[in-house]
Short mmCIF file of C-alpha atoms (C1' of nucleotides) in Angstrom, two decimals:
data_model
loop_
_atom_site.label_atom_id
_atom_site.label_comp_id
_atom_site.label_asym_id
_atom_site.label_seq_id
_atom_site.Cartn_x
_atom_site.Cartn_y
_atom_site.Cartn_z
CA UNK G 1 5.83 -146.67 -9.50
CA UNK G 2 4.82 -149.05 -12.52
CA UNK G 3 2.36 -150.18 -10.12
CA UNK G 4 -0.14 -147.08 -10.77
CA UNK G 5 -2.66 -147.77 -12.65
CA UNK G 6 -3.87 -150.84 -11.15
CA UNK G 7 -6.38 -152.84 -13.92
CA UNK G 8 -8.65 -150.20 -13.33
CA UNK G 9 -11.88 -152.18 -13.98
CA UNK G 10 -13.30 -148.70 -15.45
CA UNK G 11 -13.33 -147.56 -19.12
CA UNK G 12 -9.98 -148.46 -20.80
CA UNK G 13 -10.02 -145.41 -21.86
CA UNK G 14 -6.92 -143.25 -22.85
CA UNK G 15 -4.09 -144.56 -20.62
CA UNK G 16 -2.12 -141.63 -20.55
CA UNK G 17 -3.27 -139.56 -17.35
CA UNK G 18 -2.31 -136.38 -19.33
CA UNK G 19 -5.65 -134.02 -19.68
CA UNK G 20 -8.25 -136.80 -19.25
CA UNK G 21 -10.24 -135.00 -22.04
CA UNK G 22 -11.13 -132.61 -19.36
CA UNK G 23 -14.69 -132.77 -19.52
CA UNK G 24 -16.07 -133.82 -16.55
CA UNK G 25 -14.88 -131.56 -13.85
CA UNK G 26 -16.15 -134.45 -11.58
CA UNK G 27 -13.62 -136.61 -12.22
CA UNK G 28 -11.32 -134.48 -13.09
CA UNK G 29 -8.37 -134.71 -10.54
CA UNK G 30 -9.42 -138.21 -10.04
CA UNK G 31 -8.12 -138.98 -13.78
CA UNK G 32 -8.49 -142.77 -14.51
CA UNK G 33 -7.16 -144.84 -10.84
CA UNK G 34 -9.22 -145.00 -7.84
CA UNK G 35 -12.12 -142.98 -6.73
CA UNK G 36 -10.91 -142.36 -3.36
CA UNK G 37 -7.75 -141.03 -4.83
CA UNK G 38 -9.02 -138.37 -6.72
CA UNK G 39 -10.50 -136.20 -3.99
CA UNK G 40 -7.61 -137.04 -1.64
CA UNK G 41 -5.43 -134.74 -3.92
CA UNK G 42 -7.44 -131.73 -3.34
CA UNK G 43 -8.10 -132.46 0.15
CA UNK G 44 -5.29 -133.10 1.36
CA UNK G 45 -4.83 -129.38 1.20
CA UNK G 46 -7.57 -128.07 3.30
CA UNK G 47 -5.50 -125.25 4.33
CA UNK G 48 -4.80 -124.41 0.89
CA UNK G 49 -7.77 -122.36 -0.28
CA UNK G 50 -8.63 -123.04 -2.99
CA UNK G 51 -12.03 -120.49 -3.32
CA UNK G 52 -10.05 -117.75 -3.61
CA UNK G 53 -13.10 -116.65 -1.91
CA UNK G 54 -11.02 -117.70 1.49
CA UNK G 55 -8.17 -115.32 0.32
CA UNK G 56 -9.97 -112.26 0.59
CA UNK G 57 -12.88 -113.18 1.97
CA UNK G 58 -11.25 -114.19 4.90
CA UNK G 59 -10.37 -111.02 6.36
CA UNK G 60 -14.05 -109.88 6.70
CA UNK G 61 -16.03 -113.27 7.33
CA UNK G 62 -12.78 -114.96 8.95
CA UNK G 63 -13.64 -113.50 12.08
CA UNK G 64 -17.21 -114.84 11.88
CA UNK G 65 -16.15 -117.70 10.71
CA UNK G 66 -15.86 -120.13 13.65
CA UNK G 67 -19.16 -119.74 16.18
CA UNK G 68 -17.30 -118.60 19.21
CA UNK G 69 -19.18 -120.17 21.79
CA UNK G 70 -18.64 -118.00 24.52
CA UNK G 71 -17.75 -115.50 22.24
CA UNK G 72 -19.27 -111.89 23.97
CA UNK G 73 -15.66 -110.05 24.96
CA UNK G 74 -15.01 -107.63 23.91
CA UNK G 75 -12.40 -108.98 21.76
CA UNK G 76 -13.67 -110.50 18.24
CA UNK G 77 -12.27 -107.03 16.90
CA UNK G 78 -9.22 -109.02 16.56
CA UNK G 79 -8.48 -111.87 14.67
CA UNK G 80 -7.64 -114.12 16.96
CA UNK G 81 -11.62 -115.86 18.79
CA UNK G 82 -10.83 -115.34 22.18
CA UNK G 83 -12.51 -118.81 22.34
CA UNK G 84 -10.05 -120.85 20.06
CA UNK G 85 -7.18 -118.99 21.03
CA UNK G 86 -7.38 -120.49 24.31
CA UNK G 87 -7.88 -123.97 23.00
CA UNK G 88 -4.95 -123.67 20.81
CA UNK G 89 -2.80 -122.52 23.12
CA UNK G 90 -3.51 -125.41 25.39
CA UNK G 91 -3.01 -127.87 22.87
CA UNK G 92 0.27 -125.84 21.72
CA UNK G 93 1.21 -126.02 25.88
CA UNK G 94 0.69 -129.37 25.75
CA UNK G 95 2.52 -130.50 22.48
CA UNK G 96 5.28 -128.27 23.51
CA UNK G 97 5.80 -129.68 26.94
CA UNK G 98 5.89 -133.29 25.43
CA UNK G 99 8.13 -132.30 22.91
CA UNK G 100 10.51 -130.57 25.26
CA UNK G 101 10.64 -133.86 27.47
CA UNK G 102 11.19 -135.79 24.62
CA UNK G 103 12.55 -134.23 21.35
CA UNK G 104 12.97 -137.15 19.46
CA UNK G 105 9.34 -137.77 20.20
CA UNK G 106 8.74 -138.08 16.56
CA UNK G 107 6.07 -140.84 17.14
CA UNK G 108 3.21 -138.28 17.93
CA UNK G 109 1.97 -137.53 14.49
CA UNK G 110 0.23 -134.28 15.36
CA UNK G 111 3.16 -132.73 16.02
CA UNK G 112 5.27 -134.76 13.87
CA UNK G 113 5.78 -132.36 11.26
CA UNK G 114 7.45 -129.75 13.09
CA UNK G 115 10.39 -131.60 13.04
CA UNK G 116 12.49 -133.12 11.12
CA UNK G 117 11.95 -134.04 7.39
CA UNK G 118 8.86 -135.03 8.82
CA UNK G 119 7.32 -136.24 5.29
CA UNK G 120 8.61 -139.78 6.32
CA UNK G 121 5.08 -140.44 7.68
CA UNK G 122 3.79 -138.86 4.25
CA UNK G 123 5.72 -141.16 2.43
CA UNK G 124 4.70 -144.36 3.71
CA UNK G 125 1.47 -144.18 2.22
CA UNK G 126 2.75 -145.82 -0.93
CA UNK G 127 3.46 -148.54 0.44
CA UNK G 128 -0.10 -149.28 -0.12
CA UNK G 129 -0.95 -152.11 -2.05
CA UNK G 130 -2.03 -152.01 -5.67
CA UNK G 131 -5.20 -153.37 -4.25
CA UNK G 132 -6.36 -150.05 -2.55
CA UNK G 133 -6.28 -148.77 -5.62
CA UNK G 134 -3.90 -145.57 -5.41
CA UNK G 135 -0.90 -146.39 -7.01
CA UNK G 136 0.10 -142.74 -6.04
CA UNK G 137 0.70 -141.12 -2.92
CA UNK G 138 -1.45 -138.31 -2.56
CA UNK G 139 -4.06 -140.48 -1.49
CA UNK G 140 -2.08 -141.57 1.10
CA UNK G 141 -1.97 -138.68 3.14
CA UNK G 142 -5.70 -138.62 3.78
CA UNK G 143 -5.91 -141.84 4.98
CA UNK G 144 -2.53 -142.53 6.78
CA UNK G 145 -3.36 -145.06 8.81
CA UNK G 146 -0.90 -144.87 11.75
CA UNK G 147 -2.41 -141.09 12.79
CA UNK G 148 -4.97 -140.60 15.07
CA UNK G 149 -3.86 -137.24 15.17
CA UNK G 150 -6.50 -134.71 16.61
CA UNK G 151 -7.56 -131.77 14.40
CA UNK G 152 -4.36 -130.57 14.33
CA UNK G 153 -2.42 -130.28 11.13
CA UNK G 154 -4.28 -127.05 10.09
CA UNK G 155 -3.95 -125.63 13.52
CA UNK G 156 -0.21 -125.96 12.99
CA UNK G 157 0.18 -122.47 12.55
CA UNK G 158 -1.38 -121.92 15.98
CA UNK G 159 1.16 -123.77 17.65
CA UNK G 160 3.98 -121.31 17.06
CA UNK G 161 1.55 -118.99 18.54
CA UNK G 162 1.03 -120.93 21.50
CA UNK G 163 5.33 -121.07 21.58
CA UNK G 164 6.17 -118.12 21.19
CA UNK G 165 3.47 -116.89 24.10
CA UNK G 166 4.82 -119.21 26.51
CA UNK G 167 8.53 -118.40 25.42
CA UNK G 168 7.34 -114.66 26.45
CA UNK G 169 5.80 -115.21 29.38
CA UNK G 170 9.61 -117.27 30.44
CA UNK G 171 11.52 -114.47 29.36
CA UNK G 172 8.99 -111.77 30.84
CA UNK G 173 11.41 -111.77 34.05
CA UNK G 174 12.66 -108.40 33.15
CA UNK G 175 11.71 -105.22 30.85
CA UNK G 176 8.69 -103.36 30.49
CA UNK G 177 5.33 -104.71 28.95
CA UNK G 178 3.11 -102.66 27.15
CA UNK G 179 -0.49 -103.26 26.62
CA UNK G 180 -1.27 -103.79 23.19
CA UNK G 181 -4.79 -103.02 23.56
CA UNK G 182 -5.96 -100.70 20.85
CA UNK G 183 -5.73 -97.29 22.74
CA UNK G 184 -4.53 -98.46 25.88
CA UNK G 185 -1.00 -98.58 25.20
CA UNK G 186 -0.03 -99.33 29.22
CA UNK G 187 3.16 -99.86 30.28
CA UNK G 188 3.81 -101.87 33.69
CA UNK G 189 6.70 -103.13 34.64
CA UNK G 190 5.73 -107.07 35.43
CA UNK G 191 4.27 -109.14 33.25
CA UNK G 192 1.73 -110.32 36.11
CA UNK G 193 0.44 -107.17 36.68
CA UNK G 194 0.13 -106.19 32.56
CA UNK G 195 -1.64 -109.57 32.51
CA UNK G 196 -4.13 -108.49 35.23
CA UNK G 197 -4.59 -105.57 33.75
CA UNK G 198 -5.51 -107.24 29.90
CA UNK G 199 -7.99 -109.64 32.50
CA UNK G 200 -9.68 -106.60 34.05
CA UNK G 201 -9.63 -104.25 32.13
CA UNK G 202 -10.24 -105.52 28.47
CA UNK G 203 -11.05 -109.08 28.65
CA UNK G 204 -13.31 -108.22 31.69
CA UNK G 205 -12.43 -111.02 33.44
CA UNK G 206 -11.58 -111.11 37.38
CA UNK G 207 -13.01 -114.40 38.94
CA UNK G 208 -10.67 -116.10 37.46
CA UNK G 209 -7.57 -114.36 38.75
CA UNK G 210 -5.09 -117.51 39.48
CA UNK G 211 -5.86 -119.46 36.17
CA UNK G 212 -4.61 -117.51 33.46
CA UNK G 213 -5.14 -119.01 30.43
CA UNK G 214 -2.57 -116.90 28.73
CA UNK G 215 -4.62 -115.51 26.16
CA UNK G 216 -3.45 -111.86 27.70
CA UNK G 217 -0.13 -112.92 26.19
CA UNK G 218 -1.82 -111.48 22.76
CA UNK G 219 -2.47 -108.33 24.12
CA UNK G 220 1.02 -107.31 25.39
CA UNK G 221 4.87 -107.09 24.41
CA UNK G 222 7.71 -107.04 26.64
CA UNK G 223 9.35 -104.12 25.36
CA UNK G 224 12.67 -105.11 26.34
CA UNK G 225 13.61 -108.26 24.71
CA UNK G 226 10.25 -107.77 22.93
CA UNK G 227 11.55 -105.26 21.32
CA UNK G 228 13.58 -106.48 18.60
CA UNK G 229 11.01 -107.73 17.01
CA UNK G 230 8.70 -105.14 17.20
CA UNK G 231 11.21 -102.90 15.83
CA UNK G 232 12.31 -105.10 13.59
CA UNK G 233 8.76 -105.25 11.74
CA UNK G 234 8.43 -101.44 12.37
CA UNK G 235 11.76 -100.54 11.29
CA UNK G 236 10.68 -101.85 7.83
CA UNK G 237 7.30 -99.15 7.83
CA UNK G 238 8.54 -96.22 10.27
CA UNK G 239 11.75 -95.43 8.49
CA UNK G 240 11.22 -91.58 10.14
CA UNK G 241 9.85 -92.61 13.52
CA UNK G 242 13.20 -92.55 16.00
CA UNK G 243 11.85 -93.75 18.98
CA UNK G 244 10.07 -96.02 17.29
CA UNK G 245 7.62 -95.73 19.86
CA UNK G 246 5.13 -98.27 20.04
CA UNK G 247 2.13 -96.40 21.14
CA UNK G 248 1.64 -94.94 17.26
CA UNK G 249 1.25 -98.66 16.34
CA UNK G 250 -2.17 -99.01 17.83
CA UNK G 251 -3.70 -96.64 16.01
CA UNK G 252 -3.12 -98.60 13.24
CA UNK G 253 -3.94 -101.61 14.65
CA UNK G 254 -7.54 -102.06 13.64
CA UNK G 255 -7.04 -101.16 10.06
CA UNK G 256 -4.47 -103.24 9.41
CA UNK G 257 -6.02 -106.11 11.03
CA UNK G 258 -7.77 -107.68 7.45
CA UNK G 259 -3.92 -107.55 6.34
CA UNK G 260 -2.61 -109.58 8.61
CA UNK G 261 -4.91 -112.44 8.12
CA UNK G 262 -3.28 -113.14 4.76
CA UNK G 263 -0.31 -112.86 6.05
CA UNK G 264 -1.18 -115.44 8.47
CA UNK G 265 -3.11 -117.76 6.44
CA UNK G 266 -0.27 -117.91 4.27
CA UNK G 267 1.72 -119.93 7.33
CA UNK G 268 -0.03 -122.78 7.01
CA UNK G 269 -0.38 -122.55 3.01
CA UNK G 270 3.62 -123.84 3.59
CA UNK G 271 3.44 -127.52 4.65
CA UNK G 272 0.62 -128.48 2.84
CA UNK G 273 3.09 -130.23 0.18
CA UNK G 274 2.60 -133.47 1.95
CA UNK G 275 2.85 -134.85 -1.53
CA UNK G 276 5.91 -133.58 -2.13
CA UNK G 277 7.62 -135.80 -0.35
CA UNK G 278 8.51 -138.01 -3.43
CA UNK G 279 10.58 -135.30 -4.94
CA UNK G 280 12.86 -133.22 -2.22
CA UNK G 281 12.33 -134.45 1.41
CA UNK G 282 14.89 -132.94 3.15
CA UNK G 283 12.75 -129.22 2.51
CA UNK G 284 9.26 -129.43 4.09
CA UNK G 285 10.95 -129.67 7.50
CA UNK G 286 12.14 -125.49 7.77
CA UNK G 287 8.87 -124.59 7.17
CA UNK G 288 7.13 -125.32 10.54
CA UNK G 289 9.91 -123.90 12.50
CA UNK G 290 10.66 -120.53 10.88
CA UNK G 291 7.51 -119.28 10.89
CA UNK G 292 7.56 -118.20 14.48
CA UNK G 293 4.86 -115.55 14.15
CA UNK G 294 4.68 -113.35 16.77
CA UNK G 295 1.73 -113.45 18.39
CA UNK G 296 1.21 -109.80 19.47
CA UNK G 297 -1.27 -108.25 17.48
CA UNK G 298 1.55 -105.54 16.89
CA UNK G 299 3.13 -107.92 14.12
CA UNK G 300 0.14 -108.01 12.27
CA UNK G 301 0.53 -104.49 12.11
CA UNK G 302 3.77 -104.87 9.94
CA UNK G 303 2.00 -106.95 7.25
CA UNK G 304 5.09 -105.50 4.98
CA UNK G 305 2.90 -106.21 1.93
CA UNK G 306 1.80 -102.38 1.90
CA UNK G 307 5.37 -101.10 2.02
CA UNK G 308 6.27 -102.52 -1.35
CA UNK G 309 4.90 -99.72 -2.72
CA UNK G 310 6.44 -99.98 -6.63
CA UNK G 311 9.09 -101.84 -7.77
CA UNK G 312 8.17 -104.38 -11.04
CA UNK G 313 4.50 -105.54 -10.45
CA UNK G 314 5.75 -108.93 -11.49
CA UNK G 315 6.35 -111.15 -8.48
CA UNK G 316 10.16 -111.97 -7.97
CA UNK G 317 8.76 -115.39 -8.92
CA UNK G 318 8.33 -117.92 -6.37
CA UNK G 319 11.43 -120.54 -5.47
CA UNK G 320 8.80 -122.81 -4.17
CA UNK G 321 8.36 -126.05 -6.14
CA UNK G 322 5.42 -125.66 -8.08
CA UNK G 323 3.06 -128.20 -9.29
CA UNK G 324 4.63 -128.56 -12.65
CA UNK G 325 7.98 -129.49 -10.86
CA UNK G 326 6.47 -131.29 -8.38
CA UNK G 327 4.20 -133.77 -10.36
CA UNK G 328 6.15 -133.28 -13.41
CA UNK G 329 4.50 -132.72 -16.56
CA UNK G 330 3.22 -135.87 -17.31
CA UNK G 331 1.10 -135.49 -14.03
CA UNK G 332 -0.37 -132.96 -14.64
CA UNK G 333 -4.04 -133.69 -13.40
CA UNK G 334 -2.59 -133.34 -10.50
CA UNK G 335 -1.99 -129.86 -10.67
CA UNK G 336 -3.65 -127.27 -9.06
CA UNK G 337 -6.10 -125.71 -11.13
CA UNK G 338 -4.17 -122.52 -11.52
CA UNK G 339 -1.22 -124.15 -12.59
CA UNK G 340 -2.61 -126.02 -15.17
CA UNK G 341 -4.02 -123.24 -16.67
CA UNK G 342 -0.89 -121.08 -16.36
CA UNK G 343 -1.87 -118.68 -13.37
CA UNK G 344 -0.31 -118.20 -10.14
CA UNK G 345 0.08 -121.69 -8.00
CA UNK G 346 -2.22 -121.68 -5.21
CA UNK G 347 -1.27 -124.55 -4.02
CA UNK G 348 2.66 -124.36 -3.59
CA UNK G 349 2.19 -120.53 -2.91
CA UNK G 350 5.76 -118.78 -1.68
"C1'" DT Y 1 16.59 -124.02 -21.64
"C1'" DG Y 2 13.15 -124.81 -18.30
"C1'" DT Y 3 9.86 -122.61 -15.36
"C1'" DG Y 4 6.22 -119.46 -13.38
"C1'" DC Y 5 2.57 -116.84 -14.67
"C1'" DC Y 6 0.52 -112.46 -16.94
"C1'" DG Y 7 -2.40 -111.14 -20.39
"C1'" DG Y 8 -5.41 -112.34 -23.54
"C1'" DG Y 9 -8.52 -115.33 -26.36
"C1'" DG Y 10 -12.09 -118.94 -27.31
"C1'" DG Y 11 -16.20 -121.47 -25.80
"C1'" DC N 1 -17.58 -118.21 -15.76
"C1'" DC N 2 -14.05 -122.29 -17.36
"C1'" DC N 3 -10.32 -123.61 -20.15
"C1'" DC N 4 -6.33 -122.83 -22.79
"C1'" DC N 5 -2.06 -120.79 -24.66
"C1'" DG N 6 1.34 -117.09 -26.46
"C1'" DG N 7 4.84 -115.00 -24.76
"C1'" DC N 8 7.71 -112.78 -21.43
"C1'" DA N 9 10.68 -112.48 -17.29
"C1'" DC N 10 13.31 -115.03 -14.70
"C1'" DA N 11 16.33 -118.92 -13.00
#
DNA sequence: TGTGCCGGGGG
DNA sequence: CCCCCGGCACA
């Protein structure tokens, strides 16, 4: 720790990291150690966004965002691009079948961090000589040298999508499945057939009959096991429908989509601490796994944001550690922006 | 008493 | 806009 602040060949100038004047938003964050450290603080919470531009702006250019290649189903009405969709889920098959061979399998960074405290990679970085420069961690999560992880770590959320779909298609031995499909609504009775249905008749697909890539899993819930959760999110909006029918759902479904994206972007907003290692490690770790979104598009229809209808306007206040408890105060360039001037955190966001 | 952050003010 | 802070509701 009494190692930060290496000589610093730069200006002597105030020592105390508190507000560094504040002046030149450049350097800002950076504060008076190492170049590469400054930068590294915000960055290392690219899922965080920051622009709050990607909070609401998401919903509407989100969809546009990534250039779908082969984008041209029918599809991009929902959020998920048909084209990454499939990419995540293959990576999620894939991470999920090593980790269920090997749990302990800790080594593979990528999908390190759904396990365990998982910030013990995080909190190598220190180890760092003074000579690097960063006498602090956050710098160390950029350039953690022992990951050659893929593009993963934002994608994280994805994975859980790519779980729970193959934990569905295991379970989809018995019950009904209903086609999610905007006004479709179908109801077969094997999963096959509801997924040859999706291929044919909404993804437009048929050539490729054998190789499902499972992105039909998206479109359709098993209504028996599948179920509780659906009526678990509905219950909480439909407090007069009974039956609780699905079909009424889908109606719904477009409209609601823009909500769910928050909702969803949020996920990932969780592990970002990576920095917060140095204060509570044994946290970070429920994050990854209790997120479990479900991946049919009903969930996003039970964004449970609208229901709060009154109640106090003030948020019930976050229990997430903030930037002020995380840095402390006498860090506090390293805030987020918003916390230093007294807003909302958007970087620890509950 | 410490913390999160709303509402408002100055530049 | 950006930056700051008084003050309040919580914990």
């Amino acid at each position: 720790m009494e190692a930060e602040r290496p000589p610093a060949s730069g200006p002597g100038c105030g020592r105390p990291p508190l507000r560094t004047a504040g002046r030149d938003p450049a350097t800002a964050p950076v504060s008076v150690p190492a170049p590469p450290q400054g930068p590294a603080v915000e960055f290392a919470l690219p899922q965080e966004p920051e622009p709050r531009a990607a909070d609401l702006g998401a919903p509407g250019a989100g969809a546009a965002g990534p250039p779908t290649p082969s984008a041209h189903i029918p599809v991009p009405a929902h959020r998920t691009p048909p084209g990454k969709a499939r990419l995540d889920e293959v990576m999620a098959a894939t991470a999920l079948t090593s980790l269920s061979t090997s749990p302990l399998l800790l080594g593979a960074p990528g999908v390190t961090f759904s396990t365990e405290p998982c910030l013990e990679p995080w909190r190598e970085a220190p180890v760092q000589p003074p000579g690097s420069g960063g006498g602090w961690d956050p710098a160390s999560d950029q350039s953690s040298p022992s990951t050659p992880s893929p593009p993963l770590p934002p994608e994280a959320a994805h994975f859980l999508f790519g779980e729970s779909a193959l934990r569905k298609r295991k379970s989809s031995l018995q019950g009904l499945f209903q086609c999610l499909w905007k006004r479709c609504g179908k109801v077969l009775s094997s999963a096959s057939g509801m997924q040859r249905h999706i291929r044919l008749v909404h993804l437009g697909r048929q050539a490729e009959l054998e190789q499902s890539d499972g992105e039909e899993d998206f479109y359709y819930t098993e209504l028996d096991s599948g179920m509780d959760s659906l009526t678990d999110g509905l219950s909480g909006l439909t407090p007069g429908s009974p039956t609780a029918s699905v079909p009424p759902a889908f109606p719904h479904l477009e409209p609601l989509e823009p909500l769910a994206l928050p909702s969803l972007l949020r996920l990932p907003a969780m592990p970002p601490p990576p920095v917060l290692s140095t204060t509570s490690p044994s946290q970070g770790c429920l994050a990854p796994v209790r997120l479990e979104p479900q991946p049919t598009p009903v969930r996003a229809c039970v964004p449970a944001l609208p229901a709060k209808p009154s109640a106090n306007p003030r948020k019930p206040r976050g229990d997430a550690k903030k930037c002020r408890k995380v840095y402390g105060m006498d860090h506090r360039d390293l805030w987020c922006t918003a916390c230093r001037w007294k807003k909302a955190c958007q970087r620890f966001l509950d």
